[in-house]
PDB file of C-alpha atoms in Angstrom:
ATOM      1  CA  MET A   1      75.116 117.337  86.673  1.00 65.00           C
ATOM      2  CA  ASN A   2      77.362 113.666  86.550  1.00 84.00           C
ATOM      3  CA  SER A   3      75.690 111.448  89.253  1.00 93.00           C
ATOM      4  CA  ILE A   4      77.928 109.439  91.892  1.00 96.00           C
ATOM      5  CA  THR A   5      77.677 106.034  91.154  1.00 97.00           C
ATOM      6  CA  VAL A   6      77.730 103.926  94.017  1.00 98.00           C
ATOM      7  CA  LEU A   7      77.416  99.925  95.273  1.00 98.00           C
ATOM      8  CA  LEU A   8      75.674  99.632  98.310  1.00 98.00           C
ATOM      9  CA  VAL A   9      77.594  95.775 100.256  1.00 98.00           C
ATOM     10  CA  ASP A  10      75.960  94.885 103.481  1.00 97.00           C
ATOM     11  CA  ASP A  11      73.994  91.283 104.611  1.00 95.00           C
ATOM     12  CA  HIS A  12      71.682  92.930 105.839  1.00 95.00           C
ATOM     13  CA  MET A  13      68.395  94.030 102.957  1.00 95.00           C
ATOM     14  CA  VAL A  14      67.125  96.152 105.411  1.00 96.00           C
ATOM     15  CA  VAL A  15      70.739  97.952 106.045  1.00 95.00           C
ATOM     16  CA  ARG A  16      70.998  98.404 102.404  1.00 96.00           C
ATOM     17  CA  SER A  17      66.940  99.343 101.333  1.00 97.00           C
ATOM     18  CA  GLY A  18      67.685 102.485 104.141  1.00 96.00           C
ATOM     19  CA  LEU A  19      70.363 103.700 102.861  1.00 96.00           C
ATOM     20  CA  ARG A  20      69.125 103.772  99.136  1.00 97.00           C
ATOM     21  CA  ALA A  21      66.432 105.143  99.732  1.00 97.00           C
ATOM     22  CA  LEU A  22      68.683 107.794 101.616  1.00 97.00           C
ATOM     23  CA  LEU A  23      70.710 108.381  99.209  1.00 97.00           C
ATOM     24  CA  SER A  24      67.965 108.929  96.118  1.00 97.00           C
ATOM     25  CA  THR A  25      66.712 111.609  98.130  1.00 97.00           C
ATOM     26  CA  GLU A  26      70.603 113.536  97.087  1.00 97.00           C
ATOM     27  CA  PRO A  27      70.305 114.092  92.797  1.00 96.00           C
ATOM     28  CA  ASP A  28      73.641 113.334  92.351  1.00 97.00           C
ATOM     29  CA  LEU A  29      74.259 109.919  93.962  1.00 97.00           C
ATOM     30  CA  GLU A  30      72.820 106.905  92.307  1.00 97.00           C
ATOM     31  CA  VAL A  31      73.008 103.643  93.997  1.00 97.00           C
ATOM     32  CA  VAL A  32      73.892 101.840  90.204  1.00 98.00           C
ATOM     33  CA  ALA A  33      74.321  97.566  92.530  1.00 98.00           C
ATOM     34  CA  GLU A  34      73.058  95.797  95.619  1.00 98.00           C
ATOM     35  CA  ALA A  35      75.635  93.354  97.590  1.00 97.00           C
ATOM     36  CA  ALA A  36      74.734  91.186 100.363  1.00 96.00           C
ATOM     37  CA  SER A  37      78.404  88.934 100.554  1.00 96.00           C
ATOM     38  CA  GLY A  38      81.800  89.958  99.881  1.00 95.00           C
ATOM     39  CA  GLU A  39      82.069  87.710  97.051  1.00 96.00           C
ATOM     40  CA  ASP A  40      78.826  89.572  95.064  1.00 97.00           C
ATOM     41  CA  ALA A  41      80.984  92.600  96.092  1.00 97.00           C
ATOM     42  CA  VAL A  42      84.533  91.830  94.115  1.00 97.00           C
ATOM     43  CA  HIS A  43      82.363  90.682  91.579  1.00 97.00           C
ATOM     44  CA  LEU A  44      80.018  93.565  91.186  1.00 97.00           C
ATOM     45  CA  ALA A  45      82.661  96.159  91.491  1.00 97.00           C
ATOM     46  CA  GLN A  46      84.430  94.610  88.710  1.00 96.00           C
ATOM     47  CA  ALA A  47      80.754  94.940  86.795  1.00 96.00           C
ATOM     48  CA  PHE A  48      79.778  97.847  87.388  1.00 96.00           C
ATOM     49  CA  SER A  49      82.919 100.118  87.975  1.00 95.00           C
ATOM     50  CA  PRO A  50      81.484 102.705  91.084  1.00 96.00           C
ATOM     51  CA  ALA A  51      82.739 105.973  92.038  1.00 96.00           C
ATOM     52  CA  VAL A  52      82.353 104.676  95.089  1.00 97.00           C
ATOM     53  CA  VAL A  53      81.506 101.075  97.247  1.00 98.00           C
ATOM     54  CA  VAL A  54      80.231 101.516 100.516  1.00 98.00           C
ATOM     55  CA  MET A  55      80.578  98.362 102.715  1.00 97.00           C
ATOM     56  CA  ASP A  56      80.249  97.061 105.554  1.00 96.00           C
ATOM     57  CA  LEU A  57      82.444  94.963 107.513  1.00 93.00           C
ATOM     58  CA  ALA A  58      81.080  91.778 108.806  1.00 89.00           C
ATOM     59  CA  MET A  59      79.304  89.407 105.546  1.00 88.00           C
ATOM     60  CA  GLY A  60      77.929  86.584 107.887  1.00 82.00           C
ATOM     61  CA  PRO A  61      79.830  83.290 105.952  1.00 87.00           C
ATOM     62  CA  GLY A  62      82.157  83.753 103.873  1.00 89.00           C
ATOM     63  CA  MET A  63      84.921  86.413 102.812  1.00 93.00           C
ATOM     64  CA  ASP A  64      84.554  89.559 105.421  1.00 93.00           C
ATOM     65  CA  GLY A  65      84.849  93.226 103.852  1.00 94.00           C
ATOM     66  CA  LEU A  66      88.031  93.425 104.967  1.00 92.00           C
ATOM     67  CA  GLU A  67      89.016  89.879 102.671  1.00 94.00           C
ATOM     68  CA  ALA A  68      86.589  92.313 100.119  1.00 96.00           C
ATOM     69  CA  ILE A  69      88.812  95.358 100.763  1.00 95.00           C
ATOM     70  CA  ARG A  70      91.652  94.014  99.501  1.00 92.00           C
ATOM     71  CA  ARG A  71      90.108  91.895  96.377  1.00 94.00           C
ATOM     72  CA  ILE A  72      88.580  94.808  95.134  1.00 95.00           C
ATOM     73  CA  ARG A  73      91.527  97.679  95.788  1.00 91.00           C
ATOM     74  CA  ASP A  74      94.282  94.773  93.712  1.00 91.00           C
ATOM     75  CA  LEU A  75      91.717  95.049  91.122  1.00 92.00           C
ATOM     76  CA  ASN A  76      91.775  98.528  90.743  1.00 89.00           C
ATOM     77  CA  GLY A  77      93.885 100.825  92.499  1.00 83.00           C
ATOM     78  CA  ARG A  78      92.185 103.463  92.040  1.00 84.00           C
ATOM     79  CA  GLN A  79      88.833 102.597  94.145  1.00 89.00           C
ATOM     80  CA  ALA A  80      86.907 104.795  96.525  1.00 93.00           C
ATOM     81  CA  ILE A  81      85.941 102.937  99.147  1.00 95.00           C
ATOM     82  CA  LEU A  82      83.663 104.203 102.305  1.00 95.00           C
ATOM     83  CA  VAL A  83      83.764 101.769 105.250  1.00 94.00           C
ATOM     84  CA  PHE A  84      79.862 102.119 106.883  1.00 95.00           C
ATOM     85  CA  THR A  85      80.054  99.988 109.684  1.00 91.00           C
ATOM     86  CA  THR A  86      79.074  99.205 113.545  1.00 90.00           C
ATOM     87  CA  TYR A  87      82.678  97.735 114.027  1.00 83.00           C
ATOM     88  CA  ASP A  88      84.915 101.293 116.164  1.00 74.00           C
ATOM     89  CA  SER A  89      87.402  99.084 117.846  1.00 75.00           C
ATOM     90  CA  ASP A  90      90.921 100.465 117.040  1.00 68.00           C
ATOM     91  CA  ALA A  91      91.209  97.086 114.839  1.00 72.00           C
ATOM     92  CA  ASP A  92      88.890  97.205 113.454  1.00 80.00           C
ATOM     93  CA  ILE A  93      89.667 100.459 111.979  1.00 79.00           C
ATOM     94  CA  VAL A  94      93.724 100.415 111.148  1.00 74.00           C
ATOM     95  CA  ARG A  95      93.094  96.940 109.174  1.00 80.00           C
ATOM     96  CA  ALA A  96      90.194  98.627 106.866  1.00 84.00           C
ATOM     97  CA  VAL A  97      92.581 101.656 106.338  1.00 79.00           C
ATOM     98  CA  ASP A  98      95.096  99.658 106.084  1.00 77.00           C
ATOM     99  CA  ALA A  99      93.559  97.169 103.969  1.00 84.00           C
ATOM    100  CA  GLY A 100      92.818 100.746 101.219  1.00 85.00           C
ATOM    101  CA  ALA A 101      89.449 101.763 102.422  1.00 88.00           C
ATOM    102  CA  MET A 102      89.149 105.703 101.719  1.00 84.00           C
ATOM    103  CA  GLY A 103      87.142 106.469 104.751  1.00 85.00           C
ATOM    104  CA  TYR A 104      85.141 104.935 108.184  1.00 89.00           C
ATOM    105  CA  LEU A 105      81.670 106.353 108.669  1.00 91.00           C
ATOM    106  CA  LEU A 106      79.905 104.381 111.361  1.00 90.00           C
ATOM    107  CA  LYS A 107      76.431 103.921 110.837  1.00 91.00           C
ATOM    108  CA  ASP A 108      75.292 106.328 113.928  1.00 90.00           C
ATOM    109  CA  ALA A 109      76.104 108.872 111.305  1.00 90.00           C
ATOM    110  CA  ALA A 110      74.119 111.804 110.602  1.00 92.00           C
ATOM    111  CA  PRO A 111      72.503 110.992 107.264  1.00 95.00           C
ATOM    112  CA  GLU A 112      74.801 114.965 106.107  1.00 94.00           C
ATOM    113  CA  GLU A 113      77.648 113.037 106.836  1.00 91.00           C
ATOM    114  CA  ILE A 114      76.973 109.326 104.711  1.00 94.00           C
ATOM    115  CA  PHE A 115      76.080 112.487 102.090  1.00 95.00           C
ATOM    116  CA  ALA A 116      79.436 113.927 102.615  1.00 91.00           C
ATOM    117  CA  ALA A 117      81.953 111.175 102.722  1.00 91.00           C
ATOM    118  CA  ILE A 118      80.531 109.941  99.800  1.00 95.00           C
ATOM    119  CA  ARG A 119      81.267 112.396  97.572  1.00 94.00           C
ATOM    120  CA  GLY A 120      85.021 113.352  99.531  1.00 89.00           C
ATOM    121  CA  ALA A 121      85.522 109.470  98.480  1.00 90.00           C
ATOM    122  CA  ALA A 122      84.688 109.925  95.595  1.00 92.00           C
ATOM    123  CA  VAL A 123      87.148 112.620  94.405  1.00 89.00           C
ATOM    124  CA  GLY A 124      89.863 110.756  96.078  1.00 84.00           C
ATOM    125  CA  ARG A 125      89.115 112.517 100.047  1.00 83.00           C
ATOM    126  CA  SER A 126      90.102 110.442 102.834  1.00 78.00           C
ATOM    127  CA  VAL A 127      86.331 110.606 105.516  1.00 81.00           C
ATOM    128  CA  MET A 128      86.239 109.751 108.012  1.00 80.00           C
ATOM    129  CA  SER A 129      82.947 110.246 111.807  1.00 79.00           C
ATOM    130  CA  PRO A 130      84.437 112.405 114.324  1.00 74.00           C
ATOM    131  CA  PRO A 131      84.564 109.474 116.712  1.00 73.00           C
ATOM    132  CA  VAL A 132      86.878 108.090 114.330  1.00 70.00           C
ATOM    133  CA  ALA A 133      89.495 110.544 113.019  1.00 67.00           C
ATOM    134  CA  SER A 134      89.317 111.195 117.481  1.00 62.00           C
ATOM    135  CA  ARG A 135      90.770 107.370 117.547  1.00 60.00           C
ATOM    136  CA  LEU A 136      92.670 107.864 114.645  1.00 59.00           C
ATOM    137  CA  PHE A 137      94.730 110.905 115.913  1.00 50.00           C
ATOM    138  CA  GLN A 138      95.527 109.170 119.135  1.00 56.00           C
ATOM    139  CA  GLN A 139      96.567 106.323 117.542  1.00 54.00           C
ATOM    140  CA  LEU A 140      99.048 108.300 115.295  1.00 49.00           C
ATOM    141  CA  ARG A 141     100.495 110.110 118.605  1.00 49.00           C
ATOM    142  CA  ASN A 142     100.922 107.349 119.830  1.00 54.00           C
ATOM    143  CA  PRO A 143     102.730 104.671 116.812  1.00 49.00           C
ATOM    144  CA  ASP A 144     102.921 101.525 118.846  1.00 50.00           C
ATOM    145  CA  GLU A 145      99.572 101.326 118.871  1.00 53.00           C
ATOM    146  CA  VAL A 146      98.567 101.782 114.727  1.00 68.00           C
ATOM    147  CA  LEU A 147     101.051  98.136 113.491  1.00 78.00           C
ATOM    148  CA  THR A 148      98.400  95.653 112.491  1.00 79.00           C
ATOM    149  CA  PRO A 149      98.083  92.177 113.745  1.00 79.00           C
ATOM    150  CA  ARG A 150     101.348  90.899 111.044  1.00 85.00           C
ATOM    151  CA  GLU A 151     103.112  93.574 111.651  1.00 85.00           C
ATOM    152  CA  ALA A 152     103.363  93.266 115.187  1.00 82.00           C
ATOM    153  CA  GLU A 153     103.625  89.900 114.563  1.00 85.00           C
ATOM    154  CA  LEU A 154     106.930  90.043 112.802  1.00 88.00           C
ATOM    155  CA  LEU A 155     108.194  93.411 115.140  1.00 84.00           C
ATOM    156  CA  GLY A 156     107.922  90.540 118.523  1.00 81.00           C
ATOM    157  CA  LEU A 157     110.423  88.063 116.286  1.00 84.00           C
ATOM    158  CA  LEU A 158     113.145  90.363 115.241  1.00 82.00           C
ATOM    159  CA  THR A 159     114.019  90.490 119.136  1.00 76.00           C
ATOM    160  CA  GLU A 160     114.823  86.657 117.892  1.00 75.00           C
ATOM    161  CA  GLY A 161     117.634  88.382 115.659  1.00 78.00           C
ATOM    162  CA  LEU A 162     116.006  86.080 112.740  1.00 82.00           C
ATOM    163  CA  SER A 163     117.474  87.470 108.950  1.00 87.00           C
ATOM    164  CA  ASN A 164     115.080  89.090 106.596  1.00 90.00           C
ATOM    165  CA  ARG A 165     114.581  85.728 105.203  1.00 91.00           C
ATOM    166  CA  GLU A 166     114.092  83.021 108.251  1.00 90.00           C
ATOM    167  CA  LEU A 167     111.067  85.953 109.066  1.00 92.00           C
ATOM    168  CA  GLY A 168     109.675  85.277 105.218  1.00 91.00           C
ATOM    169  CA  ARG A 169     109.775  81.668 106.312  1.00 92.00           C
ATOM    170  CA  ARG A 170     108.883  81.341 109.821  1.00 90.00           C
ATOM    171  CA  LEU A 171     105.713  83.942 108.122  1.00 90.00           C
ATOM    172  CA  PHE A 172     105.124  82.165 104.992  1.00 90.00           C
ATOM    173  CA  ILE A 173     106.590  85.693 102.798  1.00 91.00           C
ATOM    174  CA  SER A 174     108.464  85.953 100.000  1.00 91.00           C
ATOM    175  CA  GLU A 175     111.473  88.141 101.694  1.00 90.00           C
ATOM    176  CA  ALA A 176     110.450  90.924 100.164  1.00 91.00           C
ATOM    177  CA  THR A 177     107.195  91.126 101.496  1.00 91.00           C
ATOM    178  CA  VAL A 178     109.355  90.935 104.934  1.00 91.00           C
ATOM    179  CA  LYS A 179     110.942  94.148 103.387  1.00 91.00           C
ATOM    180  CA  THR A 180     107.781  95.930 102.308  1.00 91.00           C
ATOM    181  CA  HIS A 181     106.178  94.757 106.284  1.00 90.00           C
ATOM    182  CA  LEU A 182     109.406  96.513 107.881  1.00 91.00           C
ATOM    183  CA  ALA A 183     109.479  99.789 106.316  1.00 89.00           C
ATOM    184  CA  HIS A 184     105.956  99.967 107.672  1.00 87.00           C
ATOM    185  CA  ILE A 185     107.055  99.295 110.511  1.00 87.00           C
ATOM    186  CA  TYR A 186     109.521 101.822 110.846  1.00 86.00           C
ATOM    187  CA  ALA A 187     108.144 104.534 109.827  1.00 83.00           C
ATOM    188  CA  LYS A 188     105.140 103.621 112.489  1.00 81.00           C
ATOM    189  CA  LEU A 189     107.450 103.273 114.783  1.00 80.00           C
ATOM    190  CA  GLY A 190     109.355 106.976 113.827  1.00 77.00           C
ATOM    191  CA  VAL A 191     113.228 104.656 113.840  1.00 81.00           C
ATOM    192  CA  ASP A 192     115.036 103.895 110.642  1.00 82.00           C
ATOM    193  CA  THR A 193     116.964 100.724 111.975  1.00 82.00           C
ATOM    194  CA  ARG A 194     116.153  97.343 113.150  1.00 83.00           C
ATOM    195  CA  ALA A 195     118.757  97.882 116.299  1.00 80.00           C
ATOM    196  CA  ALA A 196     115.802 100.861 117.504  1.00 80.00           C
ATOM    197  CA  ALA A 197     112.746  98.102 116.197  1.00 82.00           C
ATOM    198  CA  ILE A 198     114.263  95.363 118.523  1.00 81.00           C
ATOM    199  CA  ALA A 199     114.505  98.045 121.137  1.00 78.00           C
ATOM    200  CA  THR A 200     110.894  99.360 120.892  1.00 72.00           C
ATOM    201  CA  ALA A 201     109.611  95.711 120.701  1.00 72.00           C
ATOM    202  CA  ILE A 202     111.014  94.770 124.271  1.00 69.00           C
ATOM    203  CA  ARG A 203     109.786  98.067 125.629  1.00 67.00           C
ATOM    204  CA  ARG A 204     106.739  97.474 124.440  1.00 59.00           C
ATOM    205  CA  GLU A 205     106.334  93.887 125.696  1.00 54.00           C
ATOM    206  CA  GLY A 206     108.023  95.334 129.174  1.00 49.00           C
ATOM    207  CA  MET A 207     104.732  97.882 129.554  1.00 44.00           C
ATOM    208  CA  ARG A 208     102.019  94.409 129.230  1.00 49.00           C
TER     209      ARG A 208
END
């Protein structure tokens, strides 16, 4: 049986040790390295090419988990990353998934959930803790809520009548990146025109 190799990323040694001990009880799961920072996570993900990176979001000073996820995914678009954290806010969940996380587990997950999530991530399945899955389902039923902070900012600027080039200058991003963000916004809001997106933005403001 081929082992599923795992990189553990958490700035608390006790958490890493406990998780390593837990995973060692499963013959098909092998922890090949541990990282205590986002920077180390990026380096070790390259060095060991683990099947799954189990990543906390909070890392103390330096690169946080979200940025580490983005960096690892930029270097290897097929890398499976499973978030393992105490953070369960809507914003954290959406940002992690948007950054490229394959799954999202809370640290109070049962051992069987953790094992299943790692095995699922290794074969390309998205796995969420039940509370997280419920939150995401509710968000998908209310698409106004699922925009990333950058998309929400861009949506707000649309009401000023700015062109794509002007939006790029305002946000210090390329025109191509603006178009990508707009495509994501349209898809999430269920609209297909700038006018419809602007109408949604105005409605959002009116409900605040």
